[in-house]
mmCIF file of C-alpha atoms in Angstrom:
data_model
loop_
_atom_site.group_PDB
_atom_site.id
_atom_site.type_symbol
_atom_site.label_atom_id
_atom_site.label_comp_id
_atom_site.label_asym_id
_atom_site.label_seq_id
_atom_site.Cartn_x
_atom_site.Cartn_y
_atom_site.Cartn_z
ATOM 1 C CA UNK J 1 -58.813 5.213 -41.914
ATOM 2 C CA UNK J 2 -55.692 5.070 -44.101
ATOM 3 C CA UNK J 3 -55.535 6.439 -47.650
ATOM 4 C CA UNK J 4 -55.733 3.039 -49.328
ATOM 5 C CA UNK J 5 -58.839 2.034 -47.387
ATOM 6 C CA UNK J 6 -60.421 5.401 -48.138
ATOM 7 C CA UNK J 7 -59.754 4.888 -51.847
ATOM 8 C CA UNK J 8 -61.122 1.340 -51.861
ATOM 9 C CA UNK J 9 -64.353 2.481 -50.239
ATOM 10 C CA UNK J 10 -65.148 5.145 -52.861
ATOM 11 C CA UNK J 11 -67.910 4.523 -55.375
ATOM 12 C CA UNK J 12 -66.107 6.196 -58.304
ATOM 13 C CA UNK J 13 -62.466 6.543 -59.350
ATOM 14 C CA UNK J 14 -60.519 8.917 -61.582
ATOM 15 C CA UNK J 15 -58.211 6.131 -62.778
ATOM 16 C CA UNK J 16 -58.747 2.895 -64.619
ATOM 17 C CA UNK J 17 -61.903 1.156 -65.771
ATOM 18 C CA UNK J 18 -63.411 0.498 -62.362
ATOM 19 C CA UNK J 19 -62.495 -1.802 -59.517
ATOM 20 C CA UNK J 20 -60.600 -4.903 -60.583
ATOM 21 C CA UNK J 21 -62.724 -7.761 -59.271
ATOM 22 C CA UNK J 22 -64.030 -11.064 -60.612
ATOM 23 C CA UNK J 23 -66.747 -9.167 -62.452
ATOM 24 C CA UNK J 24 -64.097 -8.200 -65.017
ATOM 25 C CA UNK J 25 -63.679 -11.879 -65.853
ATOM 26 C CA UNK J 26 -67.411 -12.624 -65.782
ATOM 27 C CA UNK J 27 -68.187 -9.808 -68.200
ATOM 28 C CA UNK J 28 -65.605 -11.058 -70.703
ATOM 29 C CA UNK J 29 -67.011 -14.596 -70.596
ATOM 30 C CA UNK J 30 -70.717 -13.695 -70.538
ATOM 31 C CA UNK J 31 -71.328 -14.614 -74.183
ATOM 32 C CA UNK J 32 -68.623 -17.261 -74.640
ATOM 33 C CA UNK J 33 -69.781 -20.721 -75.695
ATOM 34 C CA UNK J 34 -69.133 -22.925 -72.629
ATOM 35 C CA UNK J 35 -68.266 -25.780 -74.976
ATOM 36 C CA UNK J 36 -65.514 -23.811 -76.703
ATOM 37 C CA UNK J 37 -62.250 -25.744 -76.512
ATOM 38 C CA UNK J 38 -59.404 -24.352 -74.427
ATOM 39 C CA UNK J 39 -55.945 -23.763 -75.769
ATOM 40 C CA UNK J 40 -53.530 -26.509 -74.724
ATOM 41 C CA UNK J 41 -49.891 -25.746 -73.906
ATOM 42 C CA UNK J 42 -49.695 -22.885 -76.404
ATOM 43 C CA UNK J 43 -51.707 -24.480 -79.195
ATOM 44 C CA UNK J 44 -55.343 -24.528 -80.236
ATOM 45 C CA UNK J 45 -57.846 -22.275 -81.958
ATOM 46 C CA UNK J 46 -58.411 -19.803 -79.114
ATOM 47 C CA UNK J 47 -54.757 -18.804 -78.870
ATOM 48 C CA UNK J 48 -53.931 -19.127 -82.571
ATOM 49 C CA UNK J 49 -56.871 -16.927 -83.555
ATOM 50 C CA UNK J 50 -55.873 -14.141 -81.158
ATOM 51 C CA UNK J 51 -52.211 -14.289 -82.155
ATOM 52 C CA UNK J 52 -53.188 -14.079 -85.833
ATOM 53 C CA UNK J 53 -55.455 -11.135 -85.093
ATOM 54 C CA UNK J 54 -52.734 -9.195 -83.253
ATOM 55 C CA UNK J 55 -50.207 -10.019 -85.943
ATOM 56 C CA UNK J 56 -52.510 -8.247 -88.389
ATOM 57 C CA UNK J 57 -53.308 -5.377 -85.999
ATOM 58 C CA UNK J 58 -49.592 -4.668 -85.523
ATOM 59 C CA UNK J 59 -48.585 -5.628 -89.078
ATOM 60 C CA UNK J 60 -45.835 -8.033 -88.052
ATOM 61 C CA UNK J 61 -44.864 -11.422 -89.450
ATOM 62 C CA UNK J 62 -45.863 -13.278 -86.296
ATOM 63 C CA UNK J 63 -47.161 -12.713 -82.754
ATOM 64 C CA UNK J 64 -47.128 -14.770 -79.544
ATOM 65 C CA UNK J 65 -49.372 -14.542 -76.482
ATOM 66 C CA UNK J 66 -47.451 -14.487 -73.186
ATOM 67 C CA UNK J 67 -48.860 -14.610 -69.651
ATOM 68 C CA UNK J 68 -46.702 -11.599 -68.699
ATOM 69 C CA UNK J 69 -44.791 -8.735 -70.264
ATOM 70 C CA UNK J 70 -41.834 -9.327 -67.940
ATOM 71 C CA UNK J 71 -41.369 -12.748 -69.495
ATOM 72 C CA UNK J 72 -41.882 -11.472 -73.041
ATOM 73 C CA UNK J 73 -39.408 -8.598 -72.872
ATOM 74 C CA UNK J 74 -36.583 -10.488 -71.196
ATOM 75 C CA UNK J 75 -36.921 -13.114 -73.904
ATOM 76 C CA UNK J 76 -36.963 -10.502 -76.674
ATOM 77 C CA UNK J 77 -33.710 -8.943 -75.529
ATOM 78 C CA UNK J 78 -32.088 -12.360 -75.056
ATOM 79 C CA UNK J 79 -32.952 -13.340 -78.628
ATOM 80 C CA UNK J 80 -31.497 -10.144 -80.093
ATOM 81 C CA UNK J 81 -28.354 -10.569 -77.980
ATOM 82 C CA UNK J 82 -27.894 -14.147 -79.202
ATOM 83 C CA UNK J 83 -28.509 -13.179 -82.815
ATOM 84 C CA UNK J 84 -25.981 -10.350 -82.778
ATOM 85 C CA UNK J 85 -23.462 -12.037 -80.485
ATOM 86 C CA UNK J 86 -23.475 -8.948 -78.264
ATOM 87 C CA UNK J 87 -24.361 -9.140 -74.554
ATOM 88 C CA UNK J 88 -25.010 -5.387 -74.186
ATOM 89 C CA UNK J 89 -28.512 -3.915 -74.371
ATOM 90 C CA UNK J 90 -29.562 -0.299 -73.827
ATOM 91 C CA UNK J 91 -32.569 1.346 -72.246
ATOM 92 C CA UNK J 92 -33.695 4.291 -70.102
ATOM 93 C CA UNK J 93 -32.785 4.290 -66.366
ATOM 94 C CA UNK J 94 -36.504 4.053 -65.503
ATOM 95 C CA UNK J 95 -37.147 1.082 -67.796
ATOM 96 C CA UNK J 96 -39.322 -1.640 -66.231
ATOM 97 C CA UNK J 97 -36.519 -4.173 -66.697
ATOM 98 C CA UNK J 98 -34.196 -1.982 -64.651
ATOM 99 C CA UNK J 99 -36.389 -1.021 -61.702
ATOM 100 C CA UNK J 100 -39.046 -3.740 -61.341
ATOM 101 C CA UNK J 101 -37.545 -7.081 -62.387
ATOM 102 C CA UNK J 102 -34.848 -7.845 -59.796
ATOM 103 C CA UNK J 103 -31.997 -7.837 -62.361
ATOM 104 C CA UNK J 104 -33.670 -10.547 -64.431
ATOM 105 C CA UNK J 105 -31.583 -9.800 -67.520
ATOM 106 C CA UNK J 106 -28.334 -10.111 -65.579
ATOM 107 C CA UNK J 107 -29.241 -13.091 -63.426
ATOM 108 C CA UNK J 108 -31.090 -15.178 -66.014
ATOM 109 C CA UNK J 109 -29.396 -14.156 -69.257
ATOM 110 C CA UNK J 110 -26.078 -12.569 -68.285
ATOM 111 C CA UNK J 111 -26.875 -9.503 -70.344
ATOM 112 C CA UNK J 112 -25.350 -6.131 -69.497
ATOM 113 C CA UNK J 113 -27.761 -3.186 -69.546
ATOM 114 C CA UNK J 114 -26.404 0.201 -70.566
ATOM 115 C CA UNK J 115 -28.525 3.012 -69.140
ATOM 116 C CA UNK J 116 -29.104 5.805 -71.605
ATOM 117 C CA UNK J 117 -30.283 9.267 -70.647
ATOM 118 C CA UNK J 118 -31.300 10.820 -67.368
ATOM 119 C CA UNK J 119 -33.971 9.623 -64.943
ATOM 120 C CA UNK J 120 -35.603 13.075 -65.014
ATOM 121 C CA UNK J 121 -36.291 13.176 -68.762
ATOM 122 C CA UNK J 122 -36.580 11.202 -72.000
ATOM 123 C CA UNK J 123 -33.460 9.944 -73.731
ATOM 124 C CA UNK J 124 -32.289 12.201 -76.566
ATOM 125 C CA UNK J 125 -31.354 11.485 -80.159
ATOM 126 C CA UNK J 126 -27.770 12.561 -79.469
ATOM 127 C CA UNK J 127 -27.560 10.076 -76.601
ATOM 128 C CA UNK J 128 -28.785 7.295 -78.876
ATOM 129 C CA UNK J 129 -26.209 8.233 -81.506
ATOM 130 C CA UNK J 130 -23.480 8.165 -78.829
ATOM 131 C CA UNK J 131 -24.312 4.591 -77.782
ATOM 132 C CA UNK J 132 -21.488 2.072 -77.827
ATOM 133 C CA UNK J 133 -21.972 -1.181 -79.682
ATOM 134 C CA UNK J 134 -25.154 -2.842 -78.325
ATOM 135 C CA UNK J 135 -27.386 -5.673 -79.466
ATOM 136 C CA UNK J 136 -30.653 -3.893 -78.849
ATOM 137 C CA UNK J 137 -32.120 -0.558 -77.819
ATOM 138 C CA UNK J 138 -35.422 -0.661 -75.931
ATOM 139 C CA UNK J 139 -37.726 2.355 -76.086
ATOM 140 C CA UNK J 140 -40.807 2.630 -73.880
ATOM 141 C CA UNK J 141 -43.831 4.454 -75.313
ATOM 142 C CA UNK J 142 -45.034 6.277 -73.298
ATOM 143 C CA UNK J 143 -42.402 6.668 -70.553
ATOM 144 C CA UNK J 144 -44.621 5.742 -67.635
ATOM 145 C CA UNK J 145 -42.292 6.556 -64.739
ATOM 146 C CA UNK J 146 -41.883 10.112 -66.062
ATOM 147 C CA UNK J 147 -45.629 10.703 -66.285
ATOM 148 C CA UNK J 148 -46.345 9.419 -69.776
ATOM 149 C CA UNK J 149 -44.065 11.600 -71.902
ATOM 150 C CA UNK J 150 -43.569 10.698 -75.566
ATOM 151 C CA UNK J 151 -40.771 11.663 -77.951
ATOM 152 C CA UNK J 152 -41.824 13.336 -81.210
ATOM 153 C CA UNK J 153 -42.691 10.779 -83.875
ATOM 154 C CA UNK J 154 -40.153 12.295 -86.298
ATOM 155 C CA UNK J 155 -37.458 11.648 -83.688
ATOM 156 C CA UNK J 156 -38.517 8.009 -83.460
ATOM 157 C CA UNK J 157 -38.187 7.758 -87.225
ATOM 158 C CA UNK J 158 -34.629 9.105 -87.069
ATOM 159 C CA UNK J 159 -33.738 6.738 -84.212
ATOM 160 C CA UNK J 160 -35.169 3.818 -86.172
ATOM 161 C CA UNK J 161 -33.078 4.652 -89.255
ATOM 162 C CA UNK J 162 -29.972 5.138 -87.133
ATOM 163 C CA UNK J 163 -30.384 1.770 -85.397
ATOM 164 C CA UNK J 164 -30.899 -0.057 -88.678
ATOM 165 C CA UNK J 165 -27.814 1.566 -90.182
ATOM 166 C CA UNK J 166 -25.752 0.426 -87.178
ATOM 167 C CA UNK J 167 -27.282 -3.057 -86.935
ATOM 168 C CA UNK J 168 -28.868 -2.310 -83.545
ATOM 169 C CA UNK J 169 -32.186 -4.066 -83.013
ATOM 170 C CA UNK J 170 -34.925 -1.699 -81.832
ATOM 171 C CA UNK J 171 -37.491 -3.106 -79.401
ATOM 172 C CA UNK J 172 -40.719 -1.370 -78.398
ATOM 173 C CA UNK J 173 -41.930 -1.580 -74.828
ATOM 174 C CA UNK J 174 -45.443 -0.782 -75.980
ATOM 175 C CA UNK J 175 -47.267 -1.858 -72.829
ATOM 176 C CA UNK J 176 -49.431 1.223 -73.474
ATOM 177 C CA UNK J 177 -49.009 1.365 -77.245
ATOM 178 C CA UNK J 178 -52.693 1.905 -78.012
ATOM 179 C CA UNK J 179 -52.809 4.859 -75.625
ATOM 180 C CA UNK J 180 -50.142 6.680 -77.673
ATOM 181 C CA UNK J 181 -52.034 6.601 -80.960
ATOM 182 C CA UNK J 182 -54.304 9.659 -80.434
ATOM 183 C CA UNK J 183 -51.336 11.948 -79.718
ATOM 184 C CA UNK J 184 -49.227 10.607 -82.564
ATOM 185 C CA UNK J 185 -52.228 10.506 -84.905
ATOM 186 C CA UNK J 186 -50.804 7.231 -86.210
ATOM 187 C CA UNK J 187 -52.002 3.657 -86.457
ATOM 188 C CA UNK J 188 -50.470 0.856 -84.408
ATOM 189 C CA UNK J 189 -49.007 -0.467 -87.660
ATOM 190 C CA UNK J 190 -47.254 2.834 -88.375
ATOM 191 C CA UNK J 191 -45.672 2.947 -84.926
ATOM 192 C CA UNK J 192 -44.654 -0.717 -84.986
ATOM 193 C CA UNK J 193 -43.068 -0.382 -88.428
ATOM 194 C CA UNK J 194 -40.202 1.542 -86.804
ATOM 195 C CA UNK J 195 -39.286 -1.368 -84.518
ATOM 196 C CA UNK J 196 -37.832 -4.845 -84.957
ATOM 197 C CA UNK J 197 -39.914 -6.320 -82.140
ATOM 198 C CA UNK J 198 -42.905 -5.141 -80.142
ATOM 199 C CA UNK J 199 -44.507 -5.931 -76.782
ATOM 200 C CA UNK J 200 -48.034 -4.814 -75.879
ATOM 201 C CA UNK J 201 -49.993 -5.368 -72.673
ATOM 202 C CA UNK J 202 -53.654 -6.318 -72.335
ATOM 203 C CA UNK J 203 -54.282 -5.442 -68.691
ATOM 204 C CA UNK J 204 -53.195 -1.787 -68.553
ATOM 205 C CA UNK J 205 -55.148 0.601 -70.775
ATOM 206 C CA UNK J 206 -57.051 -2.280 -72.340
ATOM 207 C CA UNK J 207 -58.153 -3.527 -68.908
ATOM 208 C CA UNK J 208 -57.970 -7.296 -69.337
ATOM 209 C CA UNK J 209 -56.977 -9.767 -66.626
ATOM 210 C CA UNK J 210 -53.330 -10.283 -67.603
ATOM 211 C CA UNK J 211 -51.254 -11.168 -70.632
ATOM 212 C CA UNK J 212 -49.179 -9.702 -73.412
ATOM 213 C CA UNK J 213 -48.296 -10.064 -77.057
ATOM 214 C CA UNK J 214 -44.737 -10.226 -78.336
ATOM 215 C CA UNK J 215 -44.552 -9.642 -82.090
ATOM 216 C CA UNK J 216 -41.878 -9.437 -84.739
ATOM 217 C CA UNK J 217 -40.232 -11.374 -87.578
ATOM 218 C CA UNK J 218 -41.083 -15.043 -88.060
ATOM 219 C CA UNK J 219 -37.620 -16.323 -87.083
ATOM 220 C CA UNK J 220 -37.632 -14.130 -83.961
ATOM 221 C CA UNK J 221 -41.039 -15.465 -82.898
ATOM 222 C CA UNK J 222 -40.042 -19.062 -83.594
ATOM 223 C CA UNK J 223 -37.187 -18.606 -81.128
ATOM 224 C CA UNK J 224 -39.443 -16.750 -78.666
ATOM 225 C CA UNK J 225 -41.847 -19.702 -78.575
ATOM 226 C CA UNK J 226 -38.987 -21.971 -77.495
ATOM 227 C CA UNK J 227 -38.021 -19.518 -74.775
ATOM 228 C CA UNK J 228 -41.635 -19.217 -73.673
ATOM 229 C CA UNK J 229 -41.655 -22.975 -73.049
ATOM 230 C CA UNK J 230 -38.355 -22.740 -71.174
ATOM 231 C CA UNK J 231 -39.815 -20.016 -68.942
ATOM 232 C CA UNK J 232 -42.895 -22.085 -68.127
ATOM 233 C CA UNK J 233 -45.080 -19.680 -70.081
ATOM 234 C CA UNK J 234 -46.980 -22.399 -71.924
ATOM 235 C CA UNK J 235 -49.559 -22.999 -69.227
ATOM 236 C CA UNK J 236 -51.948 -25.851 -69.897
ATOM 237 C CA UNK J 237 -54.571 -23.203 -70.648
ATOM 238 C CA UNK J 238 -54.136 -19.454 -71.183
ATOM 239 C CA UNK J 239 -57.725 -18.871 -72.279
ATOM 240 C CA UNK J 240 -58.744 -17.149 -68.988
ATOM 241 C CA UNK J 241 -56.355 -14.377 -70.093
ATOM 242 C CA UNK J 242 -56.739 -14.552 -73.875
ATOM 243 C CA UNK J 243 -60.536 -14.256 -74.014
ATOM 244 C CA UNK J 244 -60.662 -11.155 -71.750
ATOM 245 C CA UNK J 245 -57.719 -9.653 -73.655
ATOM 246 C CA UNK J 246 -59.633 -9.978 -76.911
ATOM 247 C CA UNK J 247 -62.937 -8.845 -75.374
ATOM 248 C CA UNK J 248 -61.606 -5.705 -73.716
ATOM 249 C CA UNK J 249 -59.364 -4.825 -76.659
ATOM 250 C CA UNK J 250 -62.416 -4.745 -78.920
ATOM 251 C CA UNK J 251 -64.420 -2.880 -76.284
ATOM 252 C CA UNK J 252 -61.856 -0.130 -75.667
ATOM 253 C CA UNK J 253 -59.524 0.221 -78.659
ATOM 254 C CA UNK J 254 -61.664 3.034 -80.108
ATOM 255 C CA UNK J 255 -62.040 4.838 -76.762
ATOM 256 C CA UNK J 256 -58.403 5.925 -76.459
ATOM 257 C CA UNK J 257 -59.177 9.347 -77.950
ATOM 258 C CA UNK J 258 -61.844 9.893 -75.300
ATOM 259 C CA UNK J 259 -59.525 8.852 -72.460
ATOM 260 C CA UNK J 260 -56.847 11.194 -73.826
ATOM 261 C CA UNK J 261 -59.189 14.192 -73.948
ATOM 262 C CA UNK J 262 -60.518 13.426 -70.460
ATOM 263 C CA UNK J 263 -56.964 13.211 -69.093
ATOM 264 C CA UNK J 264 -56.117 16.616 -70.533
ATOM 265 C CA UNK J 265 -59.208 18.154 -68.962
ATOM 266 C CA UNK J 266 -58.519 16.585 -65.555
ATOM 267 C CA UNK J 267 -54.919 17.813 -65.656
ATOM 268 C CA UNK J 268 -56.083 21.310 -66.577
ATOM 269 C CA UNK J 269 -58.371 21.402 -63.558
ATOM 270 C CA UNK J 270 -55.739 20.033 -61.180
ATOM 271 C CA UNK J 271 -53.201 22.578 -62.420
ATOM 272 C CA UNK J 272 -55.649 25.365 -61.584
ATOM 273 C CA UNK J 273 -55.488 24.445 -57.871
ATOM 274 C CA UNK J 274 -52.976 26.024 -55.487
ATOM 275 C CA UNK J 275 -50.074 23.763 -54.630
ATOM 276 C CA UNK J 276 -51.091 21.131 -57.183
ATOM 277 C CA UNK J 277 -49.530 20.389 -60.557
ATOM 278 C CA UNK J 278 -49.131 17.601 -63.102
ATOM 279 C CA UNK J 279 -46.456 16.159 -65.331
ATOM 280 C CA UNK J 280 -46.785 16.522 -68.178
ATOM 281 C CA UNK J 281 -48.479 19.891 -67.697
ATOM 282 C CA UNK J 282 -50.632 18.900 -70.678
ATOM 283 C CA UNK J 283 -50.801 15.082 -70.924
ATOM 284 C CA UNK J 284 -49.809 13.417 -74.182
ATOM 285 C CA UNK J 285 -51.612 10.160 -73.381
ATOM 286 C CA UNK J 286 -54.411 9.179 -71.016
ATOM 287 C CA UNK J 287 -52.023 9.262 -68.035
ATOM 288 C CA UNK J 288 -50.170 11.854 -65.977
ATOM 289 C CA UNK J 289 -48.495 12.224 -62.603
ATOM 290 C CA UNK J 290 -50.282 14.323 -60.001
ATOM 291 C CA UNK J 291 -48.199 16.283 -57.478
ATOM 292 C CA UNK J 292 -49.417 17.966 -54.293
ATOM 293 C CA UNK J 293 -47.383 20.232 -52.017
ATOM 294 C CA UNK J 294 -46.849 19.050 -48.434
ATOM 295 C CA UNK J 295 -45.450 16.126 -46.492
ATOM 296 C CA UNK J 296 -46.979 12.698 -46.909
ATOM 297 C CA UNK J 297 -49.202 12.905 -43.829
ATOM 298 C CA UNK J 298 -50.645 16.287 -44.785
ATOM 299 C CA UNK J 299 -51.233 15.310 -48.402
ATOM 300 C CA UNK J 300 -52.782 11.969 -47.428
ATOM 301 C CA UNK J 301 -55.118 13.736 -45.025
ATOM 302 C CA UNK J 302 -56.120 16.224 -47.710
ATOM 303 C CA UNK J 303 -56.829 13.565 -50.324
ATOM 304 C CA UNK J 304 -58.587 11.259 -47.876
ATOM 305 C CA UNK J 305 -60.851 14.135 -46.843
ATOM 306 C CA UNK J 306 -61.787 14.814 -50.480
ATOM 307 C CA UNK J 307 -62.413 11.126 -51.189
ATOM 308 C CA UNK J 308 -64.560 10.665 -48.095
ATOM 309 C CA UNK J 309 -66.591 13.792 -48.841
ATOM 310 C CA UNK J 310 -67.214 13.108 -52.530
ATOM 311 C CA UNK J 311 -67.040 9.318 -52.916
ATOM 312 C CA UNK J 312 -64.557 9.810 -55.758
ATOM 313 C CA UNK J 313 -61.241 7.998 -55.501
ATOM 314 C CA UNK J 314 -58.156 9.966 -56.481
ATOM 315 C CA UNK J 315 -55.495 7.562 -55.270
ATOM 316 C CA UNK J 316 -54.700 4.936 -52.655
ATOM 317 C CA UNK J 317 -50.978 5.634 -52.475
ATOM 318 C CA UNK J 318 -48.475 8.502 -52.444
ATOM 319 C CA UNK J 319 -44.789 8.725 -53.292
ATOM 320 C CA UNK J 320 -43.114 11.268 -50.979
ATOM 321 C CA UNK J 321 -40.532 13.736 -52.302
ATOM 322 C CA UNK J 322 -38.848 16.783 -50.818
ATOM 323 C CA UNK J 323 -41.769 19.072 -50.032
ATOM 324 C CA UNK J 324 -44.436 17.321 -52.109
ATOM 325 C CA UNK J 325 -46.030 13.951 -52.886
ATOM 326 C CA UNK J 326 -46.912 12.268 -56.174
ATOM 327 C CA UNK J 327 -49.286 9.695 -57.550
ATOM 328 C CA UNK J 328 -50.430 8.508 -60.976
ATOM 329 C CA UNK J 329 -53.720 9.091 -62.755
ATOM 330 C CA UNK J 330 -54.501 6.846 -65.728
ATOM 331 C CA UNK J 331 -57.871 7.584 -67.314
ATOM 332 C CA UNK J 332 -60.189 4.819 -68.493
ATOM 333 C CA UNK J 333 -63.899 4.047 -68.362
ATOM 334 C CA UNK J 334 -64.244 4.867 -64.661
ATOM 335 C CA UNK J 335 -64.068 8.638 -65.013
ATOM 336 C CA UNK J 336 -66.997 8.533 -67.446
ATOM 337 C CA UNK J 337 -69.270 7.332 -64.637
ATOM 338 C CA UNK J 338 -68.736 10.607 -62.739
ATOM 339 C CA UNK J 339 -71.226 13.323 -63.675
ATOM 340 C CA UNK J 340 -70.268 16.982 -64.012
ATOM 341 C CA UNK J 341 -71.790 17.975 -60.685
ATOM 342 C CA UNK J 342 -69.803 15.298 -58.827
ATOM 343 C CA UNK J 343 -66.595 16.271 -60.597
ATOM 344 C CA UNK J 344 -67.102 19.941 -59.799
ATOM 345 C CA UNK J 345 -67.592 19.040 -56.151
ATOM 346 C CA UNK J 346 -64.342 17.075 -56.176
ATOM 347 C CA UNK J 347 -62.326 20.113 -57.226
ATOM 348 C CA UNK J 348 -64.239 22.383 -54.869
ATOM 349 C CA UNK J 349 -63.370 20.068 -51.967
ATOM 350 C CA UNK J 350 -59.756 19.820 -53.096
ATOM 351 C CA UNK J 351 -59.445 23.619 -53.071
ATOM 352 C CA UNK J 352 -60.550 23.971 -49.422
#
C-alpha cells in the first residue's frame, strides 16, 4: 500500500476539516430554500449579498466573488500595472504566481515579476526599501511555502507607509487571512487597512468548495469586474461556490483561535520526537511544515506504519530533501475528532 492510499483509508486526519467529498456541499445546502434564485452571470441577490457582506467584513469600498484566486490575483496585478503605467511587479520567490501558475503574468499580461528576498526566509524591510520602481508589491500572509511564517505587524505597517510614499500599490495575498488574526491579535479590517487590494480564499482554512473574494477601492473593483468577464469568470451560476463559502465562513471564522492553539500543541509534540522537527518551531498560524529524518522510502514506511496502526492520517505525500522529508500540516476541524487517547497512541507509534 502506498502512502497516499494509506492516508485516504484512515478514519481521522491531523489536517483540514475532514475528507473533501460531496458531503461538504450537501451540508452547506441542507437548509437552503430550493426555490432561492441563482446568481446569473455575476448578478443577482445571492452573489450581491455575499459580496456586500465581505466588503463590510474587510472594510473595503467594494468586493467581487471570483471562482479562483489565481484569476483574481493576476487581474489585481494587471489593474495596478495599467493604472501606474509600470509593467514591473514584485513578490517573494515562493509566491503562488511564481511557482504554481505557469508564468500567467508574463504570458497573459506581459508583466515582469521582480523576485524579492530569499526562498529560505521572509522578505525583509530593507529589501522592500531597495526595490526599483514597481507598480505593485504582493505580500502573502502567511507565507505558506515557508511553513506559515508571518512578519511582525509593526513591520507591515512600515512597509505599507513606505509603499504609499513611493506610489507602489500593496496587494495582500490573504488566501489564509483569517488564520493570521489570532497571532496578530487584529481584526481582518485592521490587516486589510494596510493594503490597497486584498484577496481571500474560501476553500483553504474556511473549507468551502472553491472561490475567492477580491476587494479594494470602487474604481479598482469596477475594472476587476470587466477583467473577470474577459477571463470567463462570470459563470452562468456561481452559487454552488458562494453558498458554501458563506456557510463555512460563518461556521469557522470564530474557530481560528482553536486551530492555532491545536497547531502549536501538535508541533510541540512532534518536536519532542527524535529525528522530527517543524517549521516554524512554534507555529504562528494553524499550519506548519513537518520534517522527518531519512530518505523518502524510509520516512514513507514509518508514516504509513503509524497511520495503519492508529487510523490517524498524518499525510499522503512527502517532499524529499537531502537527508529528510517534509510535508504540511494545516489544522482544522478534523483534529478535534481525535480523542486524547488516540492522539497519545499516534505519538507513541511514531516514536517506535
